[in-house]
JSON list of C-alpha atoms in Angstrom, two decimals:
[
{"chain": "H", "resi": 26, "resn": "UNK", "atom": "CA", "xyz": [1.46, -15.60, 11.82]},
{"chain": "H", "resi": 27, "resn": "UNK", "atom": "CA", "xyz": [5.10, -16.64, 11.12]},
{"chain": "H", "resi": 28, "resn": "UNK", "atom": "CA", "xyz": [6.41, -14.82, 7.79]},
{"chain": "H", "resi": 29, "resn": "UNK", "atom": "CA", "xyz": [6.69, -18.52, 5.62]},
{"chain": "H", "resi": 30, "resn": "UNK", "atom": "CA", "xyz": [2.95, -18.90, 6.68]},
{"chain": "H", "resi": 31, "resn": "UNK", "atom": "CA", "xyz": [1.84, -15.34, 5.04]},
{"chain": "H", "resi": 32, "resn": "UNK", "atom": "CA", "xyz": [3.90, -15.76, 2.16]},
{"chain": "H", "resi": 33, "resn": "UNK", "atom": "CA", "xyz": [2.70, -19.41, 1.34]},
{"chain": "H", "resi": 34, "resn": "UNK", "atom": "CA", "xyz": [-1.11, -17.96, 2.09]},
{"chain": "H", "resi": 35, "resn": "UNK", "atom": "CA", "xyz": [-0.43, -14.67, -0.26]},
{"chain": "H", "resi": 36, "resn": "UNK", "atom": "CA", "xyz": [1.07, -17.48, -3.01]},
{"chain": "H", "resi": 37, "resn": "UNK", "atom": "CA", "xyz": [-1.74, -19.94, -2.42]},
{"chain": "H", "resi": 38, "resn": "UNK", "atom": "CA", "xyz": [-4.42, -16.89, -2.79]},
{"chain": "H", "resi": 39, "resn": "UNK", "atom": "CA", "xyz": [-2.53, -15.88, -6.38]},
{"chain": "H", "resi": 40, "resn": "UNK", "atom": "CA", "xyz": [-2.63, -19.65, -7.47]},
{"chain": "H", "resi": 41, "resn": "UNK", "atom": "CA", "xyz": [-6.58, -19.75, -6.88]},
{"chain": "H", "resi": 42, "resn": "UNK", "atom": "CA", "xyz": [-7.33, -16.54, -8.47]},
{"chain": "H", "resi": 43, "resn": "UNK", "atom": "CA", "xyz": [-5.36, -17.46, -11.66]},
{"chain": "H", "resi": 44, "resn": "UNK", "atom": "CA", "xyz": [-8.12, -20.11, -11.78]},
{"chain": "H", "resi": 45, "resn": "UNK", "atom": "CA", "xyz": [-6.73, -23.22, -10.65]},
{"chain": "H", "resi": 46, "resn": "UNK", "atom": "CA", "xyz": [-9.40, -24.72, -8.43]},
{"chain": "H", "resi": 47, "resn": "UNK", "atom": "CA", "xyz": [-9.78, -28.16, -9.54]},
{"chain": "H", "resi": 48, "resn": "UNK", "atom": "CA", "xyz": [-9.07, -31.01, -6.25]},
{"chain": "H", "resi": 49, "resn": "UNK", "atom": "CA", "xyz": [-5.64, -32.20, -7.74]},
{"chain": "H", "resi": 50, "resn": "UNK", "atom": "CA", "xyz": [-4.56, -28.18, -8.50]},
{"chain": "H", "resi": 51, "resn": "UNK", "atom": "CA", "xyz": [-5.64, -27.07, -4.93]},
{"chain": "H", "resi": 52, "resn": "UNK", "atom": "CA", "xyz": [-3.08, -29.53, -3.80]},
{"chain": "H", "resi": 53, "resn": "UNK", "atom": "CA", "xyz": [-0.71, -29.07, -6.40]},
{"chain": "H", "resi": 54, "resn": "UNK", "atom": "CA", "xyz": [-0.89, -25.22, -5.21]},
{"chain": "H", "resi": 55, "resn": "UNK", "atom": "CA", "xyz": [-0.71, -25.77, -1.61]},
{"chain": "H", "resi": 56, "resn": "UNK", "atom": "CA", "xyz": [2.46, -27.56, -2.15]},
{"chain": "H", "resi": 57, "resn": "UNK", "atom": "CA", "xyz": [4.07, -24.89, -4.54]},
{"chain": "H", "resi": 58, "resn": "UNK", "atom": "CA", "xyz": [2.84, -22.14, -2.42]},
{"chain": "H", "resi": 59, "resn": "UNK", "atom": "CA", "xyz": [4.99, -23.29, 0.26]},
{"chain": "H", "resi": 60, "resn": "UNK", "atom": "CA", "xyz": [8.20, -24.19, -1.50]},
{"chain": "H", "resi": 61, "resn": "UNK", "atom": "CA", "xyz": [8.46, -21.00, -3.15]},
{"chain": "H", "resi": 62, "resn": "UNK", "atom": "CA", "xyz": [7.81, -18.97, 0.22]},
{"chain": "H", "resi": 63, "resn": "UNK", "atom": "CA", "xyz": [10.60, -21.06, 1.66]},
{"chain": "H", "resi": 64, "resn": "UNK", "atom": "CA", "xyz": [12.84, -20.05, -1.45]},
{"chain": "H", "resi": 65, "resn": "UNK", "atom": "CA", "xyz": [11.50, -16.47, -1.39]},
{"chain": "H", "resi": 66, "resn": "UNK", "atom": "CA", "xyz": [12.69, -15.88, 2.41]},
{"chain": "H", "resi": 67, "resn": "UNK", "atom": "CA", "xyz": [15.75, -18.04, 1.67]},
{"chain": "H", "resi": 68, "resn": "UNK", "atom": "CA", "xyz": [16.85, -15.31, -1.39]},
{"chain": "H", "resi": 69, "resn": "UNK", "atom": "CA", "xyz": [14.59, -12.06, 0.28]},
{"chain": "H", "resi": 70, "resn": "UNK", "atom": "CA", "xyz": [14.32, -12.03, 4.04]},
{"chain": "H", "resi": 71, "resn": "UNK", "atom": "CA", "xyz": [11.23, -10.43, 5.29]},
{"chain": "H", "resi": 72, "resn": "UNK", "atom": "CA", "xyz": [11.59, -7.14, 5.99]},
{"chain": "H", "resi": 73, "resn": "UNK", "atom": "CA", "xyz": [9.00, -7.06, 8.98]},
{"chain": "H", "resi": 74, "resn": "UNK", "atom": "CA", "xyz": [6.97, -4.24, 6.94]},
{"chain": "H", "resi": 75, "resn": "UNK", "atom": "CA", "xyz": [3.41, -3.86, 7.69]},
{"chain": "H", "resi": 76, "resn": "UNK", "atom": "CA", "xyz": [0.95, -3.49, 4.83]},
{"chain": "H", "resi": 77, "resn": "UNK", "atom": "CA", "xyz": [-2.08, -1.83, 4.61]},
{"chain": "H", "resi": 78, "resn": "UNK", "atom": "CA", "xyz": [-5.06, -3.42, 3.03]},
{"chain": "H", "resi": 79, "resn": "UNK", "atom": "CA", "xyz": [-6.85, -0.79, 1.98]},
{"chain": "H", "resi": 80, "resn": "UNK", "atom": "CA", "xyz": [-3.42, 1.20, 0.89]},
{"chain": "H", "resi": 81, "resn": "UNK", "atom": "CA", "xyz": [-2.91, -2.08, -1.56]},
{"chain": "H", "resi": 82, "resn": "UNK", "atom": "CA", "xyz": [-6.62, -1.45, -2.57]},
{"chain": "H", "resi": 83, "resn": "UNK", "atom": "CA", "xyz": [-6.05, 2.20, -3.26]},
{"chain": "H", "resi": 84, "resn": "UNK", "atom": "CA", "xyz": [-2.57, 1.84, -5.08]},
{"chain": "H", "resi": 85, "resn": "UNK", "atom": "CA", "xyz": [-4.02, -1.13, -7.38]},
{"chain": "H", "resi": 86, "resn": "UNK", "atom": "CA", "xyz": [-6.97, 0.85, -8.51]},
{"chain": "H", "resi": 87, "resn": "UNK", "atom": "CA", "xyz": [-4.83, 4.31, -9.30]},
{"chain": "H", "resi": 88, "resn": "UNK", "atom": "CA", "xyz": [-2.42, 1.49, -11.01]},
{"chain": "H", "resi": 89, "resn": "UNK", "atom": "CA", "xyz": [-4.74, 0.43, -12.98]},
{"chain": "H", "resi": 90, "resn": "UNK", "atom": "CA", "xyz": [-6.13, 4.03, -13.90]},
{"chain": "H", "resi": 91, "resn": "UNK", "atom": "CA", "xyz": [-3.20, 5.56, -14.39]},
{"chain": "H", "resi": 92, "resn": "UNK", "atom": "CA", "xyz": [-2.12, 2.32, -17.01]},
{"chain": "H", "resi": 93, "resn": "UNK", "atom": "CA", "xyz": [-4.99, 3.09, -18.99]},
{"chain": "H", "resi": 94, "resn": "UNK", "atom": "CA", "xyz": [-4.94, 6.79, -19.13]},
{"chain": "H", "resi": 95, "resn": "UNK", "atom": "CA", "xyz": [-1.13, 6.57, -19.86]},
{"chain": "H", "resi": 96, "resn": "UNK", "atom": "CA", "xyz": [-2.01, 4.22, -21.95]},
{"chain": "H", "resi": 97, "resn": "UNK", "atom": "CA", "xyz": [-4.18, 6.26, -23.99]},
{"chain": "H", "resi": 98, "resn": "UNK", "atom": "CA", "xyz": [-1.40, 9.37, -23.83]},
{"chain": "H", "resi": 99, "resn": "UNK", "atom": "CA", "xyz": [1.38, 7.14, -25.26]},
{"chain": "H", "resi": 100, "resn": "UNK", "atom": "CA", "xyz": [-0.95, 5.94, -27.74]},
{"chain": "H", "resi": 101, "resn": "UNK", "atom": "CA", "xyz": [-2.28, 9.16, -28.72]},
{"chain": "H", "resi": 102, "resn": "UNK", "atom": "CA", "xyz": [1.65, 10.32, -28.98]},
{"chain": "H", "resi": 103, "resn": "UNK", "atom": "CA", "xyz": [2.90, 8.02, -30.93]},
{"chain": "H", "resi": 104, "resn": "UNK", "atom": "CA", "xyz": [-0.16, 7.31, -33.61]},
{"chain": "H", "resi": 105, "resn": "UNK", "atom": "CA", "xyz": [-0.91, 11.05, -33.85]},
{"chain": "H", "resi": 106, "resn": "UNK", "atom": "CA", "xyz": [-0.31, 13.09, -37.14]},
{"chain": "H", "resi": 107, "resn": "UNK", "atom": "CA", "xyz": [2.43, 14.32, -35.48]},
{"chain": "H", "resi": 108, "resn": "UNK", "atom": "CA", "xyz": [5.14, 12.70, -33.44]},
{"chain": "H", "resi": 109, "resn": "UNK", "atom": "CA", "xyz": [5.21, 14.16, -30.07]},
{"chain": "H", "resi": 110, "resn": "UNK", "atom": "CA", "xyz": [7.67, 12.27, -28.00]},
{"chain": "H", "resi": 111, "resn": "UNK", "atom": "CA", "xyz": [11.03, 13.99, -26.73]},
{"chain": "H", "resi": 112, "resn": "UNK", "atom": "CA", "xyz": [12.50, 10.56, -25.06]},
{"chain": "H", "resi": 113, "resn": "UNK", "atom": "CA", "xyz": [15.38, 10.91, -22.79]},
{"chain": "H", "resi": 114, "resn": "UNK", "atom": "CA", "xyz": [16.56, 10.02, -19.06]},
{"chain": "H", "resi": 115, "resn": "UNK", "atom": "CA", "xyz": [16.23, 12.59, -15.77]},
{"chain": "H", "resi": 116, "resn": "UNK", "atom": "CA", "xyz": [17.52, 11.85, -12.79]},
{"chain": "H", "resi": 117, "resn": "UNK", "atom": "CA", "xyz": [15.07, 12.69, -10.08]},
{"chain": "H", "resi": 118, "resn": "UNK", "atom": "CA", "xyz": [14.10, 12.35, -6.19]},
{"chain": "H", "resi": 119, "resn": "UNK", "atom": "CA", "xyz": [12.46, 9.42, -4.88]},
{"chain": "H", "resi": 120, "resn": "UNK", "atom": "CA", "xyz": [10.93, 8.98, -1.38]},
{"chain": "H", "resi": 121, "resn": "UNK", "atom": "CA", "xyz": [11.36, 5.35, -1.34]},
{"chain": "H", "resi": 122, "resn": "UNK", "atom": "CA", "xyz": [13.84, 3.76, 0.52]},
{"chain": "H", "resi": 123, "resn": "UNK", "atom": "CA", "xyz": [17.12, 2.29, -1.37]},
{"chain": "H", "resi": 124, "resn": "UNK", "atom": "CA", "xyz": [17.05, -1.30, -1.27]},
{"chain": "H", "resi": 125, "resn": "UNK", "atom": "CA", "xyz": [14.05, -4.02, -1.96]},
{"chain": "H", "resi": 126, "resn": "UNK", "atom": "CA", "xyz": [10.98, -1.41, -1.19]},
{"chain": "H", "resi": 127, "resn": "UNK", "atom": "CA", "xyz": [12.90, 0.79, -4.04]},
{"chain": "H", "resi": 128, "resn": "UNK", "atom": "CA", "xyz": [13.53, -2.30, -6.24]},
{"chain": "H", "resi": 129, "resn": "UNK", "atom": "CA", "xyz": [9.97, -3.57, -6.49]},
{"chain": "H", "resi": 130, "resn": "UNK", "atom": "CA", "xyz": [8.82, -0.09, -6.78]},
{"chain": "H", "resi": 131, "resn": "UNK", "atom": "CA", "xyz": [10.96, 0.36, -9.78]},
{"chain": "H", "resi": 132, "resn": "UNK", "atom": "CA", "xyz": [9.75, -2.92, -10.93]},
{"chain": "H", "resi": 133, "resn": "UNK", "atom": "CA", "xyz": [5.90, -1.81, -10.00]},
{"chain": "H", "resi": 134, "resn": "UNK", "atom": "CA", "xyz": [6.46, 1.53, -12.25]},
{"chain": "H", "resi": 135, "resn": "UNK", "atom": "CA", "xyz": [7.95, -0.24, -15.02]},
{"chain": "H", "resi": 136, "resn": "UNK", "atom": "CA", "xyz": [4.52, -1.36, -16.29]},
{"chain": "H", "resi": 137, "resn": "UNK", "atom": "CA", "xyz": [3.24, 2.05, -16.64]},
{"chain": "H", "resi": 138, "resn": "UNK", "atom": "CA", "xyz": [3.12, 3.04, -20.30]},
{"chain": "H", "resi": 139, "resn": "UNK", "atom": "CA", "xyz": [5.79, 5.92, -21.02]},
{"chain": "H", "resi": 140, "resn": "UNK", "atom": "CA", "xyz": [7.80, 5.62, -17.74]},
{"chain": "H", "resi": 141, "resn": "UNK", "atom": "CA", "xyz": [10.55, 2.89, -17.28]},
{"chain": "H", "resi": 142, "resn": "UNK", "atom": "CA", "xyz": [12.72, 3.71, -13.84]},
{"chain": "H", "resi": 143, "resn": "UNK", "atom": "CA", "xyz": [16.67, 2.94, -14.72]},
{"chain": "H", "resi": 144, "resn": "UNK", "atom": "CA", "xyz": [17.97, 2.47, -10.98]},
{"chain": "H", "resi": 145, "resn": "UNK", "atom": "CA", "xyz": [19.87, 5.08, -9.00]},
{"chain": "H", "resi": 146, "resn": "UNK", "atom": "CA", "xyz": [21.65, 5.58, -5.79]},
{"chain": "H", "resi": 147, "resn": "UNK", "atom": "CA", "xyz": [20.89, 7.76, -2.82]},
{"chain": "H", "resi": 148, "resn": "UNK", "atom": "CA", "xyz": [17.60, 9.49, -2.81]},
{"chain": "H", "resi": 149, "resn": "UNK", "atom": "CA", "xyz": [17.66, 9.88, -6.68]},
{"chain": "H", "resi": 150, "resn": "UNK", "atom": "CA", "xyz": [16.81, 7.33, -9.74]},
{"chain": "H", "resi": 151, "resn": "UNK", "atom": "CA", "xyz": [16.78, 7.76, -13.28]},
{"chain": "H", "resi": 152, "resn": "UNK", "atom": "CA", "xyz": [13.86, 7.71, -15.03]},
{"chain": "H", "resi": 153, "resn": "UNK", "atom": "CA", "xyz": [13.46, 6.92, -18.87]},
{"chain": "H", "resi": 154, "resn": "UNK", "atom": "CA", "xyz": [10.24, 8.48, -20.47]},
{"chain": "H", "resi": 155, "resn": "UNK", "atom": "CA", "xyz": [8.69, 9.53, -23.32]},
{"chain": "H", "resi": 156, "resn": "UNK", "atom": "CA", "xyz": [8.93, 13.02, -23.00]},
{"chain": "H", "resi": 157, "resn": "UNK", "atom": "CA", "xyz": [11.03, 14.69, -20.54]},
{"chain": "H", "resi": 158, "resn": "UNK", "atom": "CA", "xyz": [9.50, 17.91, -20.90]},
{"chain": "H", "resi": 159, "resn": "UNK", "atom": "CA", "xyz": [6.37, 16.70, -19.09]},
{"chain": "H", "resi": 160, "resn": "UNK", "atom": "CA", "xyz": [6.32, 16.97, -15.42]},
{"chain": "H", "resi": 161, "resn": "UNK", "atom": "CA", "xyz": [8.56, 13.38, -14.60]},
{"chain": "H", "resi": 162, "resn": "UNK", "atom": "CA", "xyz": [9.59, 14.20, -10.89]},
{"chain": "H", "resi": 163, "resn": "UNK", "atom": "CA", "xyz": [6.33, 15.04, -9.88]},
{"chain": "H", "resi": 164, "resn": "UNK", "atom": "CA", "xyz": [5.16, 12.00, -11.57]},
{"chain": "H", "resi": 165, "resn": "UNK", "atom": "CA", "xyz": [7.41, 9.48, -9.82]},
{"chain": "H", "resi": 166, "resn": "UNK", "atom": "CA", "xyz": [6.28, 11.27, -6.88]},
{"chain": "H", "resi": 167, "resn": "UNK", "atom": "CA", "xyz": [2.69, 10.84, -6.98]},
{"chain": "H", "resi": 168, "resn": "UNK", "atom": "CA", "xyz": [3.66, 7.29, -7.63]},
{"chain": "H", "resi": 169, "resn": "UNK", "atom": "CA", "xyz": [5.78, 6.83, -4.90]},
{"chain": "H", "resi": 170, "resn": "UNK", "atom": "CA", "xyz": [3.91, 8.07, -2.33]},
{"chain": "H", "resi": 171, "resn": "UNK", "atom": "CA", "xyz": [0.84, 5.83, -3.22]},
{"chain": "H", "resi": 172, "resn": "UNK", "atom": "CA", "xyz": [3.39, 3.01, -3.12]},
{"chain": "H", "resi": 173, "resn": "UNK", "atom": "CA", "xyz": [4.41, 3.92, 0.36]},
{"chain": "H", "resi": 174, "resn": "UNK", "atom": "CA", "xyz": [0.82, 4.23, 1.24]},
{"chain": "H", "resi": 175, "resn": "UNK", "atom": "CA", "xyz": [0.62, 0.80, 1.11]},
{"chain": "H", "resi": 176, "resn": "UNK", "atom": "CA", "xyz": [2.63, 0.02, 4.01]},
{"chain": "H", "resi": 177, "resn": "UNK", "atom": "CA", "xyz": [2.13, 0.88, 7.79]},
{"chain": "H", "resi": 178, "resn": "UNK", "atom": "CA", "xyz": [4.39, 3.15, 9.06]}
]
């Protein structure tokens, strides 16, 4: 299947689950779906990356487990008696690749509660958390390599 195909189909499958099913937005959708896959491979060529279904399954389940638990923690830190947040920025090791894979990751661990990646170069990124006593490079870790689990190496 030709990469503007599987993007248009991914975009198409997005529209319909965000509920528009009615005649006039199935076409509406079709039509979208396909001019934004043409402007998303314009802007981001495909990278040729194989995904893994059931490594997309796995790392949006743990996502959403690990947002509510961290939700919880940061909630529990901050509404507490006591105050316990020691905020600050590490720089730690990250096995995904520089480039767009390391780009959406960041963007993919940005929406867990306490944790917002900074960028970085190399193998390293910075990391902005809530409290960098806590175990942050294993963290970004454990994240990273379910992230990776979603492609086919």
């Amino acid at each position: 299947m030709a990469p503007i195909a599987r993007r248009a189909a991914l975009l198409f499958v997005a529209w319909i689950i965000l509920g528009r099913t009615g005649p006039v937005d199935l076409v509406v959708g079709l039509g979208v779906a396909v001019l934004v896959a043409w402007a998303s491979l314009a802007l981001i060529p495909s990278a040729h990356q194989a995904v893994s279904v059931l490594g997309i399954i796995r790392f949006a389940l743990r996502f959403v487990a690990r947002s509510l638990i961290a939700g919880v923690d940061v909630a529990g830190r901050v509404l507490g008696p006591r105050v316990r947040v020691q905020p600050g920025i590490s720089t730690v090791n990250c096995s995904v690749p520089p480039g767009v894979m390391r780009q959406f990751f960041s963007s993919v661990s940005s929406l867990q509660p306490g944790i917002l990646p900074l960028g970085g170069e190399g193998a390293s990124i910075r990391v902005h958390s809530l409290d960098i006593t806590g175990p942050v490079e294993a963290d970004i870790e454990a994240e990273a390599a379910a992230f990776l689990a979603m492609y086919r190496t």
